[in-house]
Amino acid sequence: MGKSIKAKELIAKRYGKEGSKEREEFRESAFSYYFGEIIKNRRKELQMTQENLAEKVGKKRPYISRIENGEDIRLSNFALLAKALGLSIQLIEE
């Protein structure tokens, strides 16, 4: 059997130590991807097209596509999309 590697070690090896510029860029990209996946999966659960969602929130379809593909999103737009998809945003103390 080969040596196992922890996720934190793998991320550090690929994207640098915590706090480094490269690591922060990776973290931001990962969050954007994650939020895009939430939006896309919920939209599909509701059997909505990107066009339907865009109309509901007053945006254009390409904007929805970019969000679903991991483009960074403003918090105000994320809240708007969440509401349109019947989702809530909850902030909890760490």
PDB file of C-alpha atoms in Angstrom:
ATOM      1  CA  MET A   1       0.000   0.000   0.000  1.00  0.00           C
ATOM      2  CA  GLY A   2       1.145   3.520  -0.786  1.00  0.00           C
ATOM      3  CA  LYS A   3       1.602   6.315   1.667  1.00  0.00           C
ATOM      4  CA  SER A   4      -1.608   8.223   2.414  1.00  0.00           C
ATOM      5  CA  ILE A   5      -1.660  11.985   2.148  1.00  0.00           C
ATOM      6  CA  LYS A   6      -3.947  14.345   4.016  1.00  0.00           C
ATOM      7  CA  ALA A   7      -6.066  16.857   2.120  1.00  0.00           C
ATOM      8  CA  LYS A   8      -4.438  19.783   3.945  1.00  0.00           C
ATOM      9  CA  GLU A   9      -0.998  18.556   2.873  1.00  0.00           C
ATOM     10  CA  LEU A  10      -2.113  18.117  -0.723  1.00  0.00           C
ATOM     11  CA  ILE A  11      -3.643  21.595  -0.854  1.00  0.00           C
ATOM     12  CA  ALA A  12      -0.512  23.113   0.703  1.00  0.00           C
ATOM     13  CA  LYS A  13       1.672  21.323  -1.830  1.00  0.00           C
ATOM     14  CA  ARG A  14      -0.421  22.470  -4.804  1.00  0.00           C
ATOM     15  CA  TYR A  15      -1.505  25.928  -3.673  1.00  0.00           C
ATOM     16  CA  GLY A  16       0.993  27.053  -1.041  1.00  0.00           C
ATOM     17  CA  LYS A  17       0.908  27.535   2.690  1.00  0.00           C
ATOM     18  CA  GLU A  18      -2.085  29.047   4.465  1.00  0.00           C
ATOM     19  CA  GLY A  19      -1.972  32.823   4.185  1.00  0.00           C
ATOM     20  CA  SER A  20       0.052  32.838   0.961  1.00  0.00           C
ATOM     21  CA  LYS A  21      -1.259  34.707  -2.078  1.00  0.00           C
ATOM     22  CA  GLU A  22      -1.617  31.478  -4.066  1.00  0.00           C
ATOM     23  CA  ARG A  23      -3.551  29.794  -1.263  1.00  0.00           C
ATOM     24  CA  GLU A  24      -5.918  32.765  -0.902  1.00  0.00           C
ATOM     25  CA  GLU A  25      -6.584  32.778  -4.656  1.00  0.00           C
ATOM     26  CA  PHE A  26      -7.357  29.055  -4.472  1.00  0.00           C
ATOM     27  CA  ARG A  27      -9.676  29.566  -1.481  1.00  0.00           C
ATOM     28  CA  GLU A  28     -11.597  32.333  -3.251  1.00  0.00           C
ATOM     29  CA  SER A  29     -11.901  30.245  -6.392  1.00  0.00           C
ATOM     30  CA  ALA A  30     -13.093  27.233  -4.394  1.00  0.00           C
ATOM     31  CA  PHE A  31     -15.793  29.283  -2.650  1.00  0.00           C
ATOM     32  CA  SER A  32     -17.015  30.705  -5.950  1.00  0.00           C
ATOM     33  CA  TYR A  33     -17.190  27.189  -7.424  1.00  0.00           C
ATOM     34  CA  TYR A  34     -19.024  25.888  -4.358  1.00  0.00           C
ATOM     35  CA  PHE A  35     -21.626  28.677  -4.429  1.00  0.00           C
ATOM     36  CA  GLY A  36     -22.114  28.181  -8.153  1.00  0.00           C
ATOM     37  CA  GLU A  37     -22.790  24.492  -7.603  1.00  0.00           C
ATOM     38  CA  ILE A  38     -25.382  25.296  -4.917  1.00  0.00           C
ATOM     39  CA  ILE A  39     -27.183  27.665  -7.289  1.00  0.00           C
ATOM     40  CA  LYS A  40     -27.053  25.229 -10.211  1.00  0.00           C
ATOM     41  CA  ASN A  41     -28.209  22.192  -8.223  1.00  0.00           C
ATOM     42  CA  ARG A  42     -31.115  24.037  -6.627  1.00  0.00           C
ATOM     43  CA  ARG A  43     -32.175  25.507  -9.965  1.00  0.00           C
ATOM     44  CA  LYS A  44     -32.231  22.036 -11.470  1.00  0.00           C
ATOM     45  CA  GLU A  45     -34.150  20.647  -8.466  1.00  0.00           C
ATOM     46  CA  LEU A  46     -36.808  23.250  -9.186  1.00  0.00           C
ATOM     47  CA  GLN A  47     -36.704  22.336 -12.897  1.00  0.00           C
ATOM     48  CA  MET A  48     -35.864  25.910 -13.856  1.00  0.00           C
ATOM     49  CA  THR A  49     -33.779  26.910 -16.815  1.00  0.00           C
ATOM     50  CA  GLN A  50     -31.053  29.504 -16.526  1.00  0.00           C
ATOM     51  CA  GLU A  51     -33.322  31.780 -18.538  1.00  0.00           C
ATOM     52  CA  ASN A  52     -36.196  31.283 -16.060  1.00  0.00           C
ATOM     53  CA  LEU A  53     -33.960  32.123 -13.105  1.00  0.00           C
ATOM     54  CA  ALA A  54     -32.470  35.126 -14.866  1.00  0.00           C
ATOM     55  CA  GLU A  55     -35.926  36.534 -15.584  1.00  0.00           C
ATOM     56  CA  LYS A  56     -36.986  35.973 -11.987  1.00  0.00           C
ATOM     57  CA  VAL A  57     -34.074  38.014 -10.608  1.00  0.00           C
ATOM     58  CA  GLY A  58     -33.852  40.632 -13.354  1.00  0.00           C
ATOM     59  CA  LYS A  59     -30.538  39.437 -14.808  1.00  0.00           C
ATOM     60  CA  LYS A  60     -29.497  37.974 -18.157  1.00  0.00           C
ATOM     61  CA  ARG A  61     -28.985  34.252 -18.765  1.00  0.00           C
ATOM     62  CA  PRO A  62     -25.219  34.556 -19.396  1.00  0.00           C
ATOM     63  CA  TYR A  63     -24.839  36.033 -15.886  1.00  0.00           C
ATOM     64  CA  ILE A  64     -26.482  32.947 -14.359  1.00  0.00           C
ATOM     65  CA  SER A  65     -24.213  30.733 -16.450  1.00  0.00           C
ATOM     66  CA  ARG A  66     -21.095  32.556 -15.260  1.00  0.00           C
ATOM     67  CA  ILE A  67     -22.197  32.226 -11.624  1.00  0.00           C
ATOM     68  CA  GLU A  68     -22.854  28.497 -12.075  1.00  0.00           C
ATOM     69  CA  ASN A  69     -19.398  28.133 -13.625  1.00  0.00           C
ATOM     70  CA  GLY A  70     -17.664  29.638 -10.608  1.00  0.00           C
ATOM     71  CA  GLU A  71     -17.461  33.350 -11.301  1.00  0.00           C
ATOM     72  CA  ASP A  72     -17.257  35.413  -8.133  1.00  0.00           C
ATOM     73  CA  ILE A  73     -20.609  36.785  -7.016  1.00  0.00           C
ATOM     74  CA  ARG A  74     -21.540  39.838  -4.982  1.00  0.00           C
ATOM     75  CA  LEU A  75     -23.279  39.042  -1.719  1.00  0.00           C
ATOM     76  CA  SER A  76     -26.318  41.092  -2.716  1.00  0.00           C
ATOM     77  CA  ASN A  77     -26.728  39.056  -5.911  1.00  0.00           C
ATOM     78  CA  PHE A  78     -26.173  35.807  -4.037  1.00  0.00           C
ATOM     79  CA  ALA A  79     -28.959  36.772  -1.613  1.00  0.00           C
ATOM     80  CA  LEU A  80     -31.211  37.671  -4.560  1.00  0.00           C
ATOM     81  CA  LEU A  81     -30.590  34.306  -6.239  1.00  0.00           C
ATOM     82  CA  ALA A  82     -31.009  32.411  -2.970  1.00  0.00           C
ATOM     83  CA  LYS A  83     -34.398  34.012  -2.350  1.00  0.00           C
ATOM     84  CA  ALA A  84     -35.543  33.272  -5.909  1.00  0.00           C
ATOM     85  CA  LEU A  85     -34.572  29.627  -5.374  1.00  0.00           C
ATOM     86  CA  GLY A  86     -36.272  29.341  -1.984  1.00  0.00           C
ATOM     87  CA  LEU A  87     -32.984  29.183  -0.089  1.00  0.00           C
ATOM     88  CA  SER A  88     -31.910  31.114   2.993  1.00  0.00           C
ATOM     89  CA  ILE A  89     -28.477  32.317   3.991  1.00  0.00           C
ATOM     90  CA  GLN A  90     -27.463  31.690   7.567  1.00  0.00           C
ATOM     91  CA  LEU A  91     -24.439  33.124   9.336  1.00  0.00           C
ATOM     92  CA  ILE A  92     -23.256  31.209  12.378  1.00  0.00           C
ATOM     93  CA  GLU A  93     -20.513  31.908  14.834  1.00  0.00           C
ATOM     94  CA  GLU A  94     -17.432  29.740  14.422  1.00  0.00           C
TER      95      GLU A  94
END
